[in-house]
Short mmCIF file of C-alpha atoms in Angstrom, two decimals:
data_model
loop_
_atom_site.label_atom_id
_atom_site.label_comp_id
_atom_site.label_asym_id
_atom_site.label_seq_id
_atom_site.Cartn_x
_atom_site.Cartn_y
_atom_site.Cartn_z
CA UNK E 1 -37.29 -11.27 3.60
CA UNK E 2 -33.88 -12.27 1.78
CA UNK E 3 -31.22 -9.52 1.57
CA UNK E 4 -30.45 -11.00 -2.11
CA UNK E 5 -30.36 -8.16 -4.65
CA UNK E 6 -31.52 -7.86 -8.38
CA UNK E 7 -29.60 -5.97 -10.60
CA UNK E 8 -32.49 -3.78 -10.24
CA UNK E 9 -32.43 -3.43 -7.18
CA UNK E 10 -29.33 -2.68 -6.35
CA UNK E 11 -29.34 -0.25 -9.00
CA UNK E 12 -33.16 1.03 -7.07
CA UNK E 13 -30.30 1.69 -3.57
CA UNK E 14 -27.35 4.25 -6.16
CA UNK E 15 -29.23 7.90 -5.35
CA UNK E 16 -28.20 11.33 -7.33
CA UNK E 17 -24.90 12.24 -5.60
CA UNK E 18 -24.21 9.47 -3.90
CA UNK E 19 -20.14 8.30 -2.94
CA UNK E 20 -19.21 4.99 -3.48
CA UNK E 21 -16.13 3.82 -1.64
CA UNK E 22 -14.85 0.56 -2.98
CA UNK E 23 -11.84 -0.99 -1.09
CA UNK E 24 -8.31 -1.57 -3.28
CA UNK E 25 -7.00 -4.71 -4.69
CA UNK E 26 -9.19 -7.84 -4.07
CA UNK E 27 -12.00 -6.05 -2.70
CA UNK E 28 -12.71 -4.33 -5.51
CA UNK E 29 -16.18 -6.05 -6.61
CA UNK E 30 -16.17 -6.28 -10.03
CA UNK E 31 -19.69 -7.24 -10.38
CA UNK E 32 -21.57 -4.43 -9.03
CA UNK E 33 -18.80 -2.43 -10.49
CA UNK E 34 -20.59 -4.18 -13.58
CA UNK E 35 -23.90 -3.28 -12.40
CA UNK E 36 -22.68 0.19 -12.11
CA UNK E 37 -21.42 0.82 -15.17
CA UNK E 38 -24.30 -2.06 -17.61
CA UNK E 39 -26.79 0.64 -15.72
CA UNK E 40 -24.88 4.02 -15.91
CA UNK E 41 -27.90 6.31 -17.52
CA UNK E 42 -30.18 5.82 -14.90
CA UNK E 43 -27.24 7.02 -12.13
CA UNK E 44 -26.57 10.97 -11.50
CA UNK E 45 -23.15 12.31 -11.00
CA UNK E 46 -22.21 9.21 -8.68
CA UNK E 47 -18.31 8.99 -8.21
CA UNK E 48 -16.96 6.05 -7.51
CA UNK E 49 -13.41 6.30 -4.23
CA UNK E 50 -10.71 3.97 -4.04
CA UNK E 51 -6.86 2.90 -4.12
CA UNK E 52 -5.42 0.89 -6.26
CA UNK E 53 -7.58 -0.12 -8.87
CA UNK E 54 -7.88 -3.70 -10.23
CA UNK E 55 -9.98 -2.52 -13.61
CA UNK E 56 -9.40 -0.73 -16.32
CA UNK E 57 -13.36 0.10 -16.69
CA UNK E 58 -15.15 2.79 -19.01
CA UNK E 59 -15.64 5.32 -16.53
CA UNK E 60 -12.53 5.63 -15.77
CA UNK E 61 -11.92 6.59 -18.38
CA UNK E 62 -14.23 9.22 -18.42
CA UNK E 63 -17.43 7.81 -21.13
CA UNK E 64 -19.76 7.55 -18.27
CA UNK E 65 -19.08 11.46 -17.84
CA UNK E 66 -22.11 12.94 -16.02
CA UNK E 67 -23.45 9.91 -14.14
CA UNK E 68 -20.14 7.99 -13.16
CA UNK E 69 -16.98 8.96 -12.94
CA UNK E 70 -13.80 7.68 -10.75
CA UNK E 71 -11.92 9.79 -7.72
CA UNK E 72 -8.73 7.67 -6.66
CA UNK E 73 -6.53 7.85 -3.88
CA UNK E 74 -3.08 6.12 -5.91
CA UNK E 75 -3.31 5.57 -9.30
CA UNK E 76 -2.42 2.09 -10.78
CA UNK E 77 -2.56 0.06 -14.35
CA UNK E 78 -6.29 0.28 -14.16
CA UNK E 79 -6.00 3.92 -13.88
CA UNK E 80 -2.87 6.16 -14.17
CA UNK E 81 -3.48 6.69 -18.42
CA UNK E 82 -6.10 7.90 -17.44
CA UNK E 83 -5.11 10.78 -14.65
CA UNK E 84 -2.50 11.69 -17.20
CA UNK E 85 -5.87 12.06 -20.02
CA UNK E 86 -7.93 14.34 -17.69
CA UNK E 87 -10.56 11.92 -16.20
CA UNK E 88 -9.42 10.80 -12.72
CA UNK E 89 -8.68 12.97 -9.61
CA UNK E 90 -6.67 12.05 -7.84
CA UNK E 91 -6.58 13.32 -3.66
CA UNK E 92 -3.30 13.70 -2.09
CA UNK E 93 -3.25 11.12 1.31
CA UNK E 94 -1.42 9.69 3.54
CA UNK E 95 -3.15 6.30 4.09
CA UNK E 96 -3.76 5.49 7.43
CA UNK E 97 -6.05 9.20 6.75
CA UNK E 98 -8.11 8.42 3.80
CA UNK E 99 -11.10 7.20 5.74
CA UNK E 100 -11.05 10.80 7.53
CA UNK E 101 -11.10 11.86 4.08
CA UNK E 102 -13.67 9.69 2.59
CA UNK E 103 -16.02 10.41 6.17
CA UNK E 104 -15.05 14.89 5.92
CA UNK E 105 -15.46 14.77 1.44
CA UNK E 106 -18.27 12.81 1.00
CA UNK E 107 -22.14 13.13 1.15
CA UNK E 108 -23.78 10.46 0.32
CA UNK E 109 -21.72 7.60 1.25
CA UNK E 110 -22.46 3.19 1.09
CA UNK E 111 -19.57 0.44 0.55
CA UNK E 112 -18.79 -2.06 -1.86
CA UNK E 113 -16.77 -4.77 -1.24
CA UNK E 114 -15.98 -8.33 -1.36
CA UNK E 115 -16.85 -10.47 0.83
CA UNK E 116 -16.67 -14.19 2.35
CA UNK E 117 -19.53 -16.01 2.34
CA UNK E 118 -21.52 -15.96 5.34
CA UNK E 119 -20.48 -18.15 8.39
CA UNK E 120 -23.30 -19.47 10.64
CA UNK E 121 -23.24 -16.31 13.32
CA UNK E 122 -24.01 -14.18 10.34
CA UNK E 123 -20.89 -12.98 10.16
CA UNK E 124 -19.43 -12.18 6.60
CA UNK E 125 -15.47 -11.26 6.54
CA UNK E 126 -13.89 -8.87 4.10
CA UNK E 127 -11.22 -11.18 3.50
CA UNK E 128 -7.55 -9.87 2.18
CA UNK E 129 -8.83 -6.02 3.55
CA UNK E 130 -9.71 -4.22 6.53
CA UNK E 131 -8.43 -1.23 4.38
CA UNK E 132 -10.50 2.15 4.47
CA UNK E 133 -13.06 -0.36 3.74
CA UNK E 134 -13.90 -1.98 7.75
CA UNK E 135 -13.68 1.92 9.36
CA UNK E 136 -17.30 2.12 7.71
CA UNK E 137 -18.96 -0.93 9.43
CA UNK E 138 -21.73 0.59 11.52
CA UNK E 139 -21.80 4.06 10.09
CA UNK E 140 -23.43 3.82 6.09
CA UNK E 141 -24.61 1.07 3.91
CA UNK E 142 -22.87 -1.14 2.81
CA UNK E 143 -23.29 -3.03 -0.54
CA UNK E 144 -21.38 -6.97 -0.32
CA UNK E 145 -20.21 -9.06 -3.59
CA UNK E 146 -20.38 -12.30 -1.70
CA UNK E 147 -16.95 -14.62 -3.62
CA UNK E 148 -16.75 -18.02 -2.31
CA UNK E 149 -12.99 -17.39 -3.26
CA UNK E 150 -12.47 -14.75 -1.08
CA UNK E 151 -10.75 -16.08 2.10
CA UNK E 152 -12.34 -15.83 5.82
CA UNK E 153 -9.73 -13.56 7.54
CA UNK E 154 -10.85 -12.37 11.18
CA UNK E 155 -10.23 -9.31 12.73
CA UNK E 156 -11.81 -5.71 12.30
CA UNK E 157 -13.53 -6.55 9.44
CA UNK E 158 -16.53 -8.49 10.49
CA UNK E 159 -19.61 -7.21 9.14
CA UNK E 160 -23.07 -9.13 10.21
CA UNK E 161 -26.02 -9.62 7.80
CA UNK E 162 -28.49 -7.01 9.81
CA UNK E 163 -26.22 -3.70 8.89
CA UNK E 164 -25.41 -4.47 4.37
CA UNK E 165 -28.54 -3.00 2.32
CA UNK E 166 -28.45 -6.58 0.40
CA UNK E 167 -25.16 -8.65 -1.53
CA UNK E 168 -25.12 -10.36 -4.60
CA UNK E 169 -22.81 -13.03 -5.61
CA UNK E 170 -19.84 -14.10 -7.78
CA UNK E 171 -17.57 -16.05 -7.22
CA UNK E 172 -14.18 -15.19 -9.07
CA UNK E 173 -10.92 -15.80 -8.65
CA UNK E 174 -9.04 -13.19 -6.72
CA UNK E 175 -5.86 -11.56 -9.05
CA UNK E 176 -2.85 -12.86 -7.97
CA UNK E 177 0.29 -10.15 -8.10
CA UNK E 178 3.06 -11.83 -10.38
CA UNK E 179 6.02 -11.92 -8.57
CA UNK E 180 8.74 -9.50 -10.12
CA UNK E 181 12.07 -11.12 -11.19
CA UNK E 182 14.71 -10.28 -8.56
CA UNK E 183 17.50 -8.76 -9.95
CA UNK E 184 21.64 -8.88 -9.47
CA UNK E 185 21.06 -5.13 -7.85
CA UNK E 186 18.19 -6.09 -6.26
CA UNK E 187 20.78 -8.90 -3.91
CA UNK E 188 23.20 -7.28 -3.46
CA UNK E 189 20.93 -4.10 -1.82
CA UNK E 190 18.55 -6.43 -0.09
CA UNK E 191 22.38 -7.66 1.60
CA UNK E 192 22.67 -4.51 3.32
CA UNK E 193 19.56 -4.40 4.20
CA UNK E 194 19.47 -8.37 5.84
CA UNK E 195 22.41 -7.86 7.19
CA UNK E 196 21.18 -4.90 10.34
CA UNK E 197 17.81 -6.73 10.63
CA UNK E 198 17.89 -8.74 14.80
CA UNK E 199 16.21 -11.92 15.71
CA UNK E 200 13.44 -10.40 16.96
CA UNK E 201 12.64 -7.46 15.10
CA UNK E 202 9.23 -6.64 13.56
CA UNK E 203 8.73 -6.18 9.80
CA UNK E 204 7.22 -3.56 7.56
CA UNK E 205 7.92 -4.98 4.13
CA UNK E 206 6.73 -3.54 1.14
CA UNK E 207 5.42 -4.71 -2.77
CA UNK E 208 8.15 -4.92 -5.18
CA UNK E 209 11.49 -7.52 -6.13
CA UNK E 210 14.15 -5.94 -3.40
CA UNK E 211 11.75 -6.51 -0.62
CA UNK E 212 11.52 -10.19 -1.95
CA UNK E 213 14.76 -10.92 -1.56
CA UNK E 214 14.54 -9.03 1.92
CA UNK E 215 12.33 -12.35 2.70
CA UNK E 216 14.00 -14.16 1.07
CA UNK E 217 17.29 -13.90 3.29
CA UNK E 218 15.57 -14.16 6.65
CA UNK E 219 14.14 -17.81 6.98
CA UNK E 220 17.80 -18.72 9.39
CA UNK E 221 15.91 -15.90 12.05
CA UNK E 222 13.99 -15.89 14.53
CA UNK E 223 10.84 -15.09 16.43
CA UNK E 224 10.31 -11.71 13.44
CA UNK E 225 7.17 -10.44 14.34
CA UNK E 226 4.81 -8.62 10.50
CA UNK E 227 2.96 -5.48 11.22
CA UNK E 228 2.70 -3.19 7.58
CA UNK E 229 -0.41 -2.26 5.79
CA UNK E 230 0.37 -5.33 2.79
CA UNK E 231 0.64 -9.06 3.12
CA UNK E 232 2.96 -10.62 0.37
CA UNK E 233 3.56 -13.65 0.29
CA UNK E 234 6.89 -14.09 1.38
CA UNK E 235 5.51 -14.06 5.07
CA UNK E 236 4.41 -17.27 4.20
CA UNK E 237 7.80 -18.31 3.53
CA UNK E 238 8.85 -17.27 6.73
CA UNK E 239 5.98 -18.28 8.71
CA UNK E 240 6.64 -21.66 7.68
CA UNK E 241 10.49 -21.07 7.65
CA UNK E 242 9.60 -20.62 11.67
CA UNK E 243 11.26 -17.52 11.02
CA UNK E 244 7.75 -15.34 12.01
CA UNK E 245 6.24 -16.06 15.30
CA UNK E 246 5.40 -12.65 17.05
CA UNK E 247 6.35 -13.87 20.52
CA UNK E 248 8.67 -11.11 20.83
CA UNK E 249 5.62 -7.65 19.46
CA UNK E 250 5.03 -5.57 22.20
CA UNK E 251 1.48 -4.92 20.85
CA UNK E 252 -0.14 -8.04 19.70
CA UNK E 253 2.01 -10.45 20.33
CA UNK E 254 1.99 -13.34 17.95
CA UNK E 255 0.05 -11.90 15.80
CA UNK E 256 0.65 -11.21 12.48
CA UNK E 257 -1.05 -7.39 11.85
CA UNK E 258 -2.09 -6.21 8.03
CA UNK E 259 -4.28 -4.16 6.83
CA UNK E 260 -4.79 -5.86 3.09
CA UNK E 261 -3.13 -8.43 1.55
CA UNK E 262 -2.89 -9.22 -2.39
CA UNK E 263 0.45 -11.98 -3.60
CA UNK E 264 -0.96 -15.58 -4.38
CA UNK E 265 -3.19 -17.82 -4.17
CA UNK E 266 -0.76 -19.56 -1.70
CA UNK E 267 -1.06 -16.32 -0.01
CA UNK E 268 -5.59 -16.48 -0.26
CA UNK E 269 -5.41 -20.22 1.22
CA UNK E 270 -2.82 -19.52 3.80
CA UNK E 271 -4.89 -16.76 4.71
CA UNK E 272 -8.19 -18.95 5.27
CA UNK E 273 -9.72 -19.02 8.73
CA UNK E 274 -6.03 -18.28 9.75
CA UNK E 275 -6.50 -17.14 13.69
CA UNK E 276 -3.14 -15.69 13.91
CA UNK E 277 -3.20 -13.18 11.04
CA UNK E 278 -5.30 -10.50 12.01
CA UNK E 279 -6.70 -8.04 10.11
CA UNK E 280 -7.19 -4.26 11.15
CA UNK E 281 -8.03 -0.56 9.71
CA UNK E 282 -5.42 1.45 8.67
CA UNK E 283 -6.24 4.00 11.25
CA UNK E 284 -4.50 1.69 13.57
CA UNK E 285 -1.96 -0.08 11.58
CA UNK E 286 -0.41 2.88 9.58
CA UNK E 287 -1.09 5.35 12.74
CA UNK E 288 2.98 6.24 14.51
CA UNK E 289 1.80 5.40 17.96
CA UNK E 290 0.62 2.22 17.09
CA UNK E 291 3.60 1.25 15.16
CA UNK E 292 6.06 2.78 17.98
CA UNK E 293 4.65 0.57 20.16
CA UNK E 294 7.21 -2.10 18.74
CA UNK E 295 10.05 -1.31 20.40
CA UNK E 296 12.49 -2.81 17.35
CA UNK E 297 10.40 -1.74 15.06
CA UNK E 298 11.81 -2.05 11.19
CA UNK E 299 10.36 -0.72 7.61
CA UNK E 300 11.91 -1.39 4.20
CA UNK E 301 10.28 0.81 1.27
CA UNK E 302 11.51 1.86 -2.24
CA UNK E 303 11.08 4.88 -4.07
CA UNK E 304 12.61 6.55 -7.56
CA UNK E 305 14.51 9.69 -6.41
CA UNK E 306 16.34 11.07 -3.67
CA UNK E 307 17.91 14.25 -3.90
CA UNK E 308 21.37 15.04 -1.00
CA UNK E 309 18.82 16.90 1.04
CA UNK E 310 17.40 12.86 2.02
CA UNK E 311 13.97 13.40 0.36
CA UNK E 312 12.63 10.99 -1.28
CA UNK E 313 10.43 11.07 -4.41
CA UNK E 314 8.68 8.00 -4.39
CA UNK E 315 5.24 9.45 -6.12
CA UNK E 316 6.48 10.60 -9.59
CA UNK E 317 8.64 9.22 -11.82
CA UNK E 318 10.50 12.25 -14.14
CA UNK E 319 8.71 14.64 -12.58
CA UNK E 320 5.03 12.39 -13.62
CA UNK E 321 2.79 11.15 -10.90
CA UNK E 322 2.70 7.79 -10.87
CA UNK E 323 0.90 5.95 -7.63
CA UNK E 324 0.65 7.87 -4.66
CA UNK E 325 2.19 8.25 -1.26
CA UNK E 326 0.63 4.38 0.01
CA UNK E 327 1.94 4.25 3.54
CA UNK E 328 5.23 4.95 3.54
CA UNK E 329 5.47 8.37 5.16
CA UNK E 330 3.34 6.37 8.00
CA UNK E 331 6.14 4.13 8.63
CA UNK E 332 9.16 6.49 9.06
CA UNK E 333 7.29 8.64 11.03
CA UNK E 334 6.60 5.36 13.16
CA UNK E 335 9.92 4.03 13.13
CA UNK E 336 11.35 7.26 14.03
CA UNK E 337 9.55 7.31 17.05
CA UNK E 338 9.69 3.53 17.57
CA UNK E 339 12.49 3.18 20.51
CA UNK E 340 15.17 1.06 18.40
CA UNK E 341 13.15 1.56 15.16
CA UNK E 342 15.22 0.99 11.71
CA UNK E 343 13.72 2.77 7.79
CA UNK E 344 14.90 1.88 4.38
CA UNK E 345 14.42 3.37 1.30
CA UNK E 346 15.43 1.10 -1.55
CA UNK E 347 16.89 1.78 -5.23
CA UNK E 348 19.10 1.20 -7.17
CA UNK E 349 21.38 3.79 -7.72
CA UNK E 350 20.34 4.36 -12.00
CA UNK E 351 17.73 4.37 -14.42
CA UNK E 352 17.36 3.71 -18.71
CA UNK E 353 20.84 0.84 -18.49
CA UNK E 354 22.48 3.86 -15.99
CA UNK E 355 22.20 6.71 -18.12
CA UNK E 356 20.71 8.21 -15.37
CA UNK E 357 21.63 9.02 -11.26
CA UNK E 358 18.44 8.40 -9.27
CA UNK E 359 20.48 10.66 -6.42
CA UNK E 360 20.28 13.83 -7.79
CA UNK E 361 21.06 17.47 -6.45
CA UNK E 362 17.94 18.57 -6.83
CA UNK E 363 15.17 16.29 -7.79
CA UNK E 364 13.86 16.57 -10.62
CA UNK E 365 11.18 18.88 -12.10
CA UNK E 366 8.05 18.58 -11.40
CA UNK E 367 8.69 15.50 -8.38
CA UNK E 368 6.90 14.85 -5.43
CA UNK E 369 8.65 14.49 -2.35
CA UNK E 370 7.08 11.17 -0.10
CA UNK E 371 9.58 11.14 2.61
CA UNK E 372 10.76 14.25 4.10
CA UNK E 373 13.85 14.49 5.13
CA UNK E 374 12.97 14.85 8.98
CA UNK E 375 11.78 11.64 8.81
CA UNK E 376 14.30 9.76 6.98
CA UNK E 377 16.15 6.90 8.04
CA UNK E 378 18.66 4.95 5.55
CA UNK E 379 19.21 5.03 2.53
CA UNK E 380 19.86 2.17 0.05
CA UNK E 381 21.49 0.83 -3.29
CA UNK E 382 23.67 -1.41 -4.52
CA UNK E 383 26.00 -0.06 -3.35
CA UNK E 384 25.94 0.87 0.49
CA UNK E 385 23.65 2.09 3.06
CA UNK E 386 23.90 6.04 3.74
CA UNK E 387 22.62 6.32 7.17
CA UNK E 388 20.84 9.73 7.79
CA UNK E 389 19.41 10.27 10.32
CA UNK E 390 21.20 12.34 13.21
CA UNK E 391 23.72 13.61 9.83
CA UNK E 392 24.00 17.58 9.29
CA UNK E 393 23.77 18.25 5.55
CA UNK E 394 27.25 18.12 4.74
CA UNK E 395 27.34 14.85 6.47
CA UNK E 396 24.28 13.20 4.37
CA UNK E 397 25.25 15.20 0.93
CA UNK E 398 29.14 12.64 1.06
CA UNK E 399 26.63 9.37 2.33
CA UNK E 400 24.42 9.69 -0.32
CA UNK E 401 27.20 10.10 -3.59
CA UNK E 402 28.95 7.50 -1.96
CA UNK E 403 26.66 4.93 -2.62
CA UNK E 404 25.32 6.77 -6.25
CA UNK E 405 26.52 4.69 -8.75
CA UNK E 406 30.71 5.71 -9.52
CA UNK E 407 29.77 7.26 -12.48
CA UNK E 408 28.52 10.15 -11.38
CA UNK E 409 29.94 11.03 -8.02
CA UNK E 410 32.40 13.22 -8.99
CA UNK E 411 29.71 15.37 -11.05
CA UNK E 412 27.46 14.76 -8.04
CA UNK E 413 30.07 16.57 -6.05
CA UNK E 414 31.42 18.94 -8.49
CA UNK E 415 27.18 20.11 -7.79
CA UNK E 416 26.98 19.63 -4.41
CA UNK E 417 30.54 21.38 -3.34
CA UNK E 418 28.88 24.79 -6.44
CA UNK E 419 25.50 24.31 -5.01
CA UNK E 420 27.27 25.79 -1.03
CA UNK E 421 25.77 21.96 0.21
CA UNK E 422 29.81 20.39 1.07
CA UNK E 423 33.23 22.78 1.09
#
């Protein structure tokens, strides 16, 4: 008996009050979601749970209420406006705990995901993803959208045909991430960080212009390792330059470890049948105890706002929700437990053409703390590095004022003095 599903057979698998779990980014099965929307009137109170949705859809915008709705764990361009308008629910989380949250809160879960074609042994690969979805393999039903463009990858993201409820085929090119332009400020911030990175360090590097600039400057380093939640094109450059071989890593020696990948077709081609890359569940990759196994762990992430205590608001903009916590706090804690770990949270010192300081006495009303004052290590702007770990509150305030834009330093000093933070 074949497990290839017709549209009606697929819809027949979706029960009343079912919770559908979708991987993030290119794990999103566009064909299966198209079918759910096309047949939404047959559905009764079905909820889709997902981080980082790629496509804006009618059900996300509240047009199928009572039939099909969306619950987000990280806002994206596809869900942000819908959340602001009240059509999407947002669940607070640290990335490493999403699987446990879903196990706790979903009642009738089923996973729907994109996979590479089946190999001769009967195994599909979840390709660019392991994230929280791979942790459900063998526990709940899976419906796969088999796509010949999805690279076959290795790690804990393999699923056998005996473990799935069925599949459809839909050969769509993968979505590619457009690399942002690296500005002069990005370049300067990257210079400060790369001065601290040594041969043999293991890197977690986030997405964006500053991380991209950092990776461009590391091509002369040697024996770098990669242990990161998100794998991007910059890692391909470092491998090809001979900078990354993972031979100094304490765990998974010689392996590039990630929980998902998002980038250009060049990245996806690099991943295909590449045994040096392994995709592991996020509860492993982002676990503080796993991160801490690397004595020389370096974490590089971004924020939008920092107060003079060192608290980082990385998921809100001007007090309005923009994304979610992701794995920033996971790695901030992990590097603190690493023997020689170093964490960097980066940002431009100002916003809106230098009219607003991103370093403030207090975070903007409504802002949410992502990385706590206890876990923050180094804050970096185009004016330098504020090394905060182990510093008193007054020392932190002074260090942060010193890397603020010069036009705001006097005002910040006055505010901190009036508040009693410094003398």
